[in-house]
């Protein structure tokens, strides 16, 4: 048993000496410097890409805000972006409500009287049947 342990220790010592013999501190330092340089270059690329992305987002936001200002007219040109957003949303809600009102009026007109007769004559179905079929 002692001989086996002695042989095992010798093998371990020889193996560890081989590892130390292959180690080159200058080569390791050079490789570490190359890895650090590559990492710095990658960080620089990522920062440049992020800068480009931020610039593109800022430009898109400016264009959207300019479009909102144009849609709202000259009265909002001097207002803050937050105020322009609030006014634009209010106008959009108002337009949506108006569209829903007009749609309800059109449905009412096409569901009764001459409108209903015209829909049935053209399509062969009532407005309710068409809405049921097409999910309105």
mmCIF file of C-alpha atoms in Angstrom:
data_model
loop_
_atom_site.group_PDB
_atom_site.id
_atom_site.type_symbol
_atom_site.label_atom_id
_atom_site.label_comp_id
_atom_site.label_asym_id
_atom_site.label_seq_id
_atom_site.Cartn_x
_atom_site.Cartn_y
_atom_site.Cartn_z
ATOM 1 C CA UNK A 1 0.000 0.000 0.000
ATOM 2 C CA UNK A 2 2.839 2.372 0.824
ATOM 3 C CA UNK A 3 4.457 1.696 -2.528
ATOM 4 C CA UNK A 4 1.268 2.593 -4.332
ATOM 5 C CA UNK A 5 0.992 5.839 -2.404
ATOM 6 C CA UNK A 6 4.610 6.681 -3.149
ATOM 7 C CA UNK A 7 4.107 5.979 -6.862
ATOM 8 C CA UNK A 8 0.953 8.074 -6.887
ATOM 9 C CA UNK A 9 2.765 10.995 -5.246
ATOM 10 C CA UNK A 10 5.588 10.755 -7.763
ATOM 11 C CA UNK A 11 3.140 10.753 -10.662
ATOM 12 C CA UNK A 12 1.376 13.805 -9.247
ATOM 13 C CA UNK A 13 4.661 15.645 -8.756
ATOM 14 C CA UNK A 14 5.862 14.838 -12.238
ATOM 15 C CA UNK A 15 2.517 15.859 -13.704
ATOM 16 C CA UNK A 16 2.514 19.172 -11.851
ATOM 17 C CA UNK A 17 6.081 19.901 -12.939
ATOM 18 C CA UNK A 18 5.060 19.354 -16.532
ATOM 19 C CA UNK A 19 2.297 21.894 -16.145
ATOM 20 C CA UNK A 20 4.694 24.434 -14.676
ATOM 21 C CA UNK A 21 7.203 23.717 -17.400
ATOM 22 C CA UNK A 22 4.616 24.595 -20.094
ATOM 23 C CA UNK A 23 3.558 27.841 -18.415
ATOM 24 C CA UNK A 24 4.950 30.966 -20.070
ATOM 25 C CA UNK A 25 4.271 34.127 -18.042
ATOM 26 C CA UNK A 26 5.020 36.432 -20.989
ATOM 27 C CA UNK A 27 2.636 34.527 -23.251
ATOM 28 C CA UNK A 28 -0.047 34.585 -20.542
ATOM 29 C CA UNK A 29 0.409 38.341 -20.070
ATOM 30 C CA UNK A 30 0.181 38.898 -23.820
ATOM 31 C CA UNK A 31 -2.999 36.767 -24.050
ATOM 32 C CA UNK A 32 -4.532 38.634 -21.092
ATOM 33 C CA UNK A 33 -3.720 41.962 -22.754
ATOM 34 C CA UNK A 34 -5.297 40.782 -26.015
ATOM 35 C CA UNK A 35 -8.434 39.638 -24.170
ATOM 36 C CA UNK A 36 -8.650 42.991 -22.382
ATOM 37 C CA UNK A 37 -8.183 44.885 -25.660
ATOM 38 C CA UNK A 38 -10.866 42.773 -27.350
ATOM 39 C CA UNK A 39 -13.208 43.398 -24.439
ATOM 40 C CA UNK A 40 -12.598 47.168 -24.616
ATOM 41 C CA UNK A 41 -13.193 47.114 -28.375
ATOM 42 C CA UNK A 42 -16.464 45.206 -27.896
ATOM 43 C CA UNK A 43 -17.585 47.674 -25.232
ATOM 44 C CA UNK A 44 -16.779 50.550 -27.583
ATOM 45 C CA UNK A 45 -18.834 48.893 -30.356
ATOM 46 C CA UNK A 46 -21.726 48.353 -27.968
ATOM 47 C CA UNK A 47 -21.574 51.977 -26.772
ATOM 48 C CA UNK A 48 -21.527 53.210 -30.365
ATOM 49 C CA UNK A 49 -24.492 50.987 -31.259
ATOM 50 C CA UNK A 50 -26.406 52.215 -28.179
ATOM 51 C CA UNK A 51 -25.605 55.820 -29.100
ATOM 52 C CA UNK A 52 -26.921 55.254 -32.632
ATOM 53 C CA UNK A 53 -30.059 53.580 -31.262
ATOM 54 C CA UNK A 54 -30.665 56.441 -28.814
ATOM 55 C CA UNK A 55 -30.212 58.998 -31.608
ATOM 56 C CA UNK A 56 -32.659 57.123 -33.848
ATOM 57 C CA UNK A 57 -35.231 56.931 -31.036
ATOM 58 C CA UNK A 58 -34.860 60.647 -30.301
ATOM 59 C CA UNK A 59 -35.305 61.488 -33.987
ATOM 60 C CA UNK A 60 -38.401 59.285 -34.226
ATOM 61 C CA UNK A 61 -39.891 60.888 -31.108
ATOM 62 C CA UNK A 62 -39.241 64.373 -32.533
ATOM 63 C CA UNK A 63 -40.920 63.403 -35.796
ATOM 64 C CA UNK A 64 -43.946 61.978 -33.974
ATOM 65 C CA UNK A 65 -44.241 65.095 -31.837
ATOM 66 C CA UNK A 66 -43.898 67.328 -34.919
ATOM 67 C CA UNK A 67 -46.671 65.327 -36.582
ATOM 68 C CA UNK A 68 -48.913 65.794 -33.558
ATOM 69 C CA UNK A 69 -48.170 69.526 -33.506
ATOM 70 C CA UNK A 70 -48.947 69.763 -37.227
ATOM 71 C CA UNK A 71 -52.223 67.877 -36.774
ATOM 72 C CA UNK A 72 -53.292 70.130 -33.903
ATOM 73 C CA UNK A 73 -52.395 73.362 -35.686
ATOM 74 C CA UNK A 74 -50.568 76.560 -34.858
ATOM 75 C CA UNK A 75 -52.232 76.971 -31.455
ATOM 76 C CA UNK A 76 -50.022 74.251 -29.891
ATOM 77 C CA UNK A 77 -46.671 75.205 -31.411
ATOM 78 C CA UNK A 78 -45.443 76.864 -28.190
ATOM 79 C CA UNK A 79 -46.895 74.287 -25.778
ATOM 80 C CA UNK A 80 -44.887 71.600 -23.995
ATOM 81 C CA UNK A 81 -44.661 68.069 -25.350
ATOM 82 C CA UNK A 82 -46.762 66.773 -22.434
ATOM 83 C CA UNK A 83 -49.505 69.304 -23.172
ATOM 84 C CA UNK A 84 -49.404 68.449 -26.884
ATOM 85 C CA UNK A 85 -49.732 64.737 -26.015
ATOM 86 C CA UNK A 86 -52.708 65.436 -23.745
ATOM 87 C CA UNK A 87 -54.439 67.558 -26.388
ATOM 88 C CA UNK A 88 -53.736 65.005 -29.118
ATOM 89 C CA UNK A 89 -55.179 62.166 -27.016
ATOM 90 C CA UNK A 90 -58.270 64.264 -26.256
ATOM 91 C CA UNK A 91 -58.724 64.987 -29.953
ATOM 92 C CA UNK A 92 -58.264 61.311 -30.823
ATOM 93 C CA UNK A 93 -60.885 60.316 -28.218
ATOM 94 C CA UNK A 94 -63.266 62.922 -29.612
ATOM 95 C CA UNK A 95 -62.747 61.650 -33.177
ATOM 96 C CA UNK A 96 -63.301 58.060 -32.016
ATOM 97 C CA UNK A 97 -66.554 59.012 -30.294
ATOM 98 C CA UNK A 98 -67.723 60.847 -33.403
ATOM 99 C CA UNK A 99 -66.890 57.840 -35.579
ATOM 100 C CA UNK A 100 -68.797 55.526 -33.227
ATOM 101 C CA UNK A 101 -71.802 57.886 -33.292
ATOM 102 C CA UNK A 102 -71.790 58.010 -37.101
ATOM 103 C CA UNK A 103 -71.435 54.227 -37.264
ATOM 104 C CA UNK A 104 -74.434 53.793 -34.961
ATOM 105 C CA UNK A 105 -76.466 56.188 -37.108
ATOM 106 C CA UNK A 106 -75.512 54.280 -40.264
ATOM 107 C CA UNK A 107 -76.446 50.951 -38.662
ATOM 108 C CA UNK A 108 -79.774 52.386 -37.564
ATOM 109 C CA UNK A 109 -80.457 53.707 -41.069
ATOM 110 C CA UNK A 110 -79.516 50.395 -42.686
ATOM 111 C CA UNK A 111 -81.471 48.316 -40.178
ATOM 112 C CA UNK A 112 -84.866 49.866 -40.753
ATOM 113 C CA UNK A 113 -87.078 51.158 -43.505
ATOM 114 C CA UNK A 114 -85.681 51.821 -46.947
ATOM 115 C CA UNK A 115 -82.083 51.217 -45.797
ATOM 116 C CA UNK A 116 -82.904 47.708 -44.652
ATOM 117 C CA UNK A 117 -84.748 47.017 -47.904
ATOM 118 C CA UNK A 118 -81.787 48.294 -49.929
ATOM 119 C CA UNK A 119 -79.294 46.127 -47.997
ATOM 120 C CA UNK A 120 -81.524 43.064 -48.442
ATOM 121 C CA UNK A 121 -81.965 43.775 -52.164
ATOM 122 C CA UNK A 122 -78.228 44.223 -52.810
ATOM 123 C CA UNK A 123 -76.837 41.463 -50.582
ATOM 124 C CA UNK A 124 -79.764 39.129 -50.158
ATOM 125 C CA UNK A 125 -79.366 39.333 -46.376
ATOM 126 C CA UNK A 126 -80.303 41.725 -43.623
ATOM 127 C CA UNK A 127 -77.713 43.886 -41.891
ATOM 128 C CA UNK A 128 -78.023 41.742 -38.751
ATOM 129 C CA UNK A 129 -77.307 38.587 -40.761
ATOM 130 C CA UNK A 130 -74.270 40.210 -42.369
ATOM 131 C CA UNK A 131 -72.959 41.438 -39.012
ATOM 132 C CA UNK A 132 -73.428 37.989 -37.514
ATOM 133 C CA UNK A 133 -71.643 36.363 -40.442
ATOM 134 C CA UNK A 134 -68.699 38.795 -40.486
ATOM 135 C CA UNK A 135 -68.429 39.340 -36.730
ATOM 136 C CA UNK A 136 -69.491 42.963 -36.408
#
